[in-house]
Amino acid sequence: MENLKIFTQLISSELHLSDHAVENTLKLLDEGCTIPFISRYRKERTGGLDEVQITAISDRKERLQEIAKRKETIVKTITELGKMTPDLQHRIDDCWELTTLEDIYLPYKPKRRTRAQVAREQGLEPLAKIILQQREQNPKRAANYQLSIINSPLSVEDAIKGAQDIIAEQVSEDERSRNQVRAAFRREAFIESKVIKAKKDSDEAQKYADYFEWEEPLKRCSSHRLLAMRRGESEGILRLTITIDDDETIRRLQRNYVRGGSAAPSTACQRLVSEAVEDGYKRLLLPSIETEFMNISKERADEEAIRVFAENLRQLLLSAPLGQKRVMGIDPGFRTGCKVVCLDSQGNLLHHEAIFPHPPVNHRAQATMHILQMVSDYHIEAIAIGNGTASRETKDFITDCLAAGPEKATVRGGSAAPAIYVVSEDGASVYSASKVARDEFPDEDVTVRGAVSIGRRLMDPLAELVKIDPKSIGVGQYQHDVDQTLLKHSLNQTVENCVNLVGVNLNTASQHLLTYVSGLGPTLAQNIVDYRKENGVFTSRAQLKKVPRLGPAAFQQCAGFLRIPDAKNPLDNSAVHPESYHVVEQMAKDQHCTVSDLINNKETREKIDIRRYVTDEVGLPTLTDIMRELEKPGRDPREQIEAFEFDANVQTIDDLQEGMLLPGIVTNITNFGAFVDIGVHQDGLVHVSQLADHYVSDPTQVVRLHQHVQVRVIGVDLRRQRISLSMKGCH
């Protein structure tokens, strides 16, 4: 890779990592290795860097590569202009900071025809230099002389004005001037938001009422406030500006250009330079730096919002699975009824129908009979109910159903009645109308597909949610306002990391789930599914090599993350990579047992001294991981699922009273707090200041998505349908 040494030094310095670890990680990335593969199977080379650190290295590598490409363009342009010098080339070569690079390029950058450009074309650059030197006592005489030399019809006044335009542009393009103004913005900039008067009383403007007259230091403006104001601006409701003390900044700039640094120029040329500096600042430099800081603040807000979104998505994807159980999925509704589906333990659709237990139809007795019959006929072990409209009422109805017919509401063998779970249905409607859903259920309508998704989310949230665009899952913060390219990149990385952390059953995984496995992608994932259909289930990882277009490189990247339950070789159902099978086999041989015996016998494993197996290729980190995996092959890192009950006495927002202590489920986490479902069809907000008895800077350090929490009601605004909650002192 070009620039390897430079990239290594820059990245290791920025991230405070060793040069050795960064250099090897960059080499692995350049070889086409994925982040999950590097973090799991190349610990010796990276010094044990985790996926977060490797992702940071990868992101910075991409940014530096973009700067390298930009430098090529800049060098080419300046060279073609005939203005490249050895010193300028050296400065560009040594520069790896984009803002500085653009400052270097600015004087040479092709631009629209400016006032300064017009003045240069009129031959006024020599006059500008004379005035800027401030040695001439009579600038009008100098202007007259210059006009006579070039035989120009311009007036003396116009000539002087043109010369000032040239000076103003020089000031605005000077690196020192730009850095001075940047320093002022960093130190003292305020962001101001004002409502556009014509929109103030409109209904759509009311959600931005907090920002009608808002001002705060830019460096203290949180990402969610900035993104809210930016959205208000894009909707034509707010006007944003970033301001500093213009007078003081102008005085500082004038000291750079006016001879003697005088704030009160004494000669005519000094006055002209002073005026040109002020003009250059107000007309050119200030708008440029204001735009730059508006963009920088937006980028930072985007990064923070994307970080929060990615963490929420990670938690959601790693939600506790129920596992392979026979599930009833219910998409609740009032007027249109509840769509009910019955799924087998593999998530296949067995039956579907609609019931109408709620108003206005009220066929409660008939619905009860149908539910009990389906539970019995399809041996239902668990029931998943979507958390949308009529969710609470449907859960109460199902609870009553099972209580009314205990002798019927049991699965085969007389086991207990099925447990009831409320499942987030965010994005289910998006999935049900998607191509993925149409391909899976071409003969069913969207309501059936949505209910199937709800049922499958209970069984395995990860396998089902990967089918949905992450932006539609409903756990973001201003996700439609941030940089969409960065958002997509971050969320795709998050999904890929989660899928590979859990591992994938090679014989049951959908094409969509396989797509996110390290080293695969859509084409190879589809080839695996096609091979499975034609040849039956995989019996070993080695069979992957027979899949069309799945070569040695792809096999190396994907094999360790694919599981084959009941495979002849038990290591095929573990996270031990095939490249390390020989190590385990040697361990078993040395203990005079089989690999299966090694897995099943803790005492035998404890006799192994892993240091005996260290080689140039296999180090202690890999051997430690192998021993941990032998202890529990193919273990699922996700937690066990827990049932949840809302307070039976609270059904609507009207039932709430300040001081109530209620159970709730965290549904979304933002920078400013967490939203909690307490069962009244309107989530309440636990502001960041109310999350704990101590100071909280990052809500994700205190709560996690779908966590079961206790909250206290501290405010109810019926008009705005807002609920304020607190977790202080709640246990």
Short mmCIF file of N, CA, C and O in Angstrom, two decimals, residues 395 419-422 640-645 665 708:
data_model
loop_
_atom_site.label_atom_id
_atom_site.label_comp_id
_atom_site.label_asym_id
_atom_site.label_seq_id
_atom_site.Cartn_x
_atom_site.Cartn_y
_atom_site.Cartn_z
N LYS A 395 -52.63 -7.99 24.30
CA LYS A 395 -51.94 -8.80 25.31
C LYS A 395 -52.90 -9.19 26.43
O LYS A 395 -52.91 -10.35 26.89
N ALA A 419 -45.78 -18.78 26.83
CA ALA A 419 -45.45 -17.47 27.39
C ALA A 419 -45.77 -16.38 26.38
O ALA A 419 -45.73 -16.60 25.16
N ILE A 420 -46.10 -15.19 26.88
CA ILE A 420 -46.48 -14.07 26.02
C ILE A 420 -45.38 -13.01 26.07
O ILE A 420 -44.91 -12.63 27.15
N TYR A 421 -44.98 -12.54 24.90
CA TYR A 421 -43.94 -11.51 24.81
C TYR A 421 -44.44 -10.37 23.91
O TYR A 421 -45.08 -10.63 22.88
N VAL A 422 -44.14 -9.14 24.31
CA VAL A 422 -44.41 -7.99 23.46
C VAL A 422 -43.13 -7.67 22.69
O VAL A 422 -42.06 -7.54 23.28
N GLN A 640 -30.32 -14.18 27.93
CA GLN A 640 -31.57 -14.94 27.91
C GLN A 640 -32.76 -13.98 27.88
O GLN A 640 -32.74 -12.93 28.52
N ILE A 641 -33.79 -14.37 27.17
CA ILE A 641 -34.98 -13.51 27.06
C ILE A 641 -35.78 -13.54 28.36
O ILE A 641 -35.83 -14.56 29.06
N GLU A 642 -36.41 -12.40 28.67
CA GLU A 642 -37.23 -12.30 29.87
C GLU A 642 -38.62 -11.77 29.51
O GLU A 642 -38.75 -10.88 28.68
N ALA A 643 -39.63 -12.34 30.15
CA ALA A 643 -41.00 -11.84 29.94
C ALA A 643 -41.16 -10.52 30.70
O ALA A 643 -40.39 -10.21 31.61
N PHE A 644 -42.17 -9.73 30.32
CA PHE A 644 -42.36 -8.41 30.92
C PHE A 644 -43.84 -8.13 31.08
O PHE A 644 -44.66 -8.52 30.24
N GLU A 645 -44.19 -7.43 32.16
CA GLU A 645 -45.58 -7.04 32.40
C GLU A 645 -45.66 -5.56 32.71
O GLU A 645 -44.91 -5.05 33.56
N ILE A 665 -40.11 -0.35 29.42
CA ILE A 665 -39.11 -0.92 28.53
C ILE A 665 -38.45 0.22 27.75
O ILE A 665 -39.15 1.05 27.15
N HIS A 708 -35.46 -3.66 30.82
CA HIS A 708 -36.62 -3.51 31.69
C HIS A 708 -36.22 -2.60 32.85
O HIS A 708 -35.25 -2.89 33.56
#
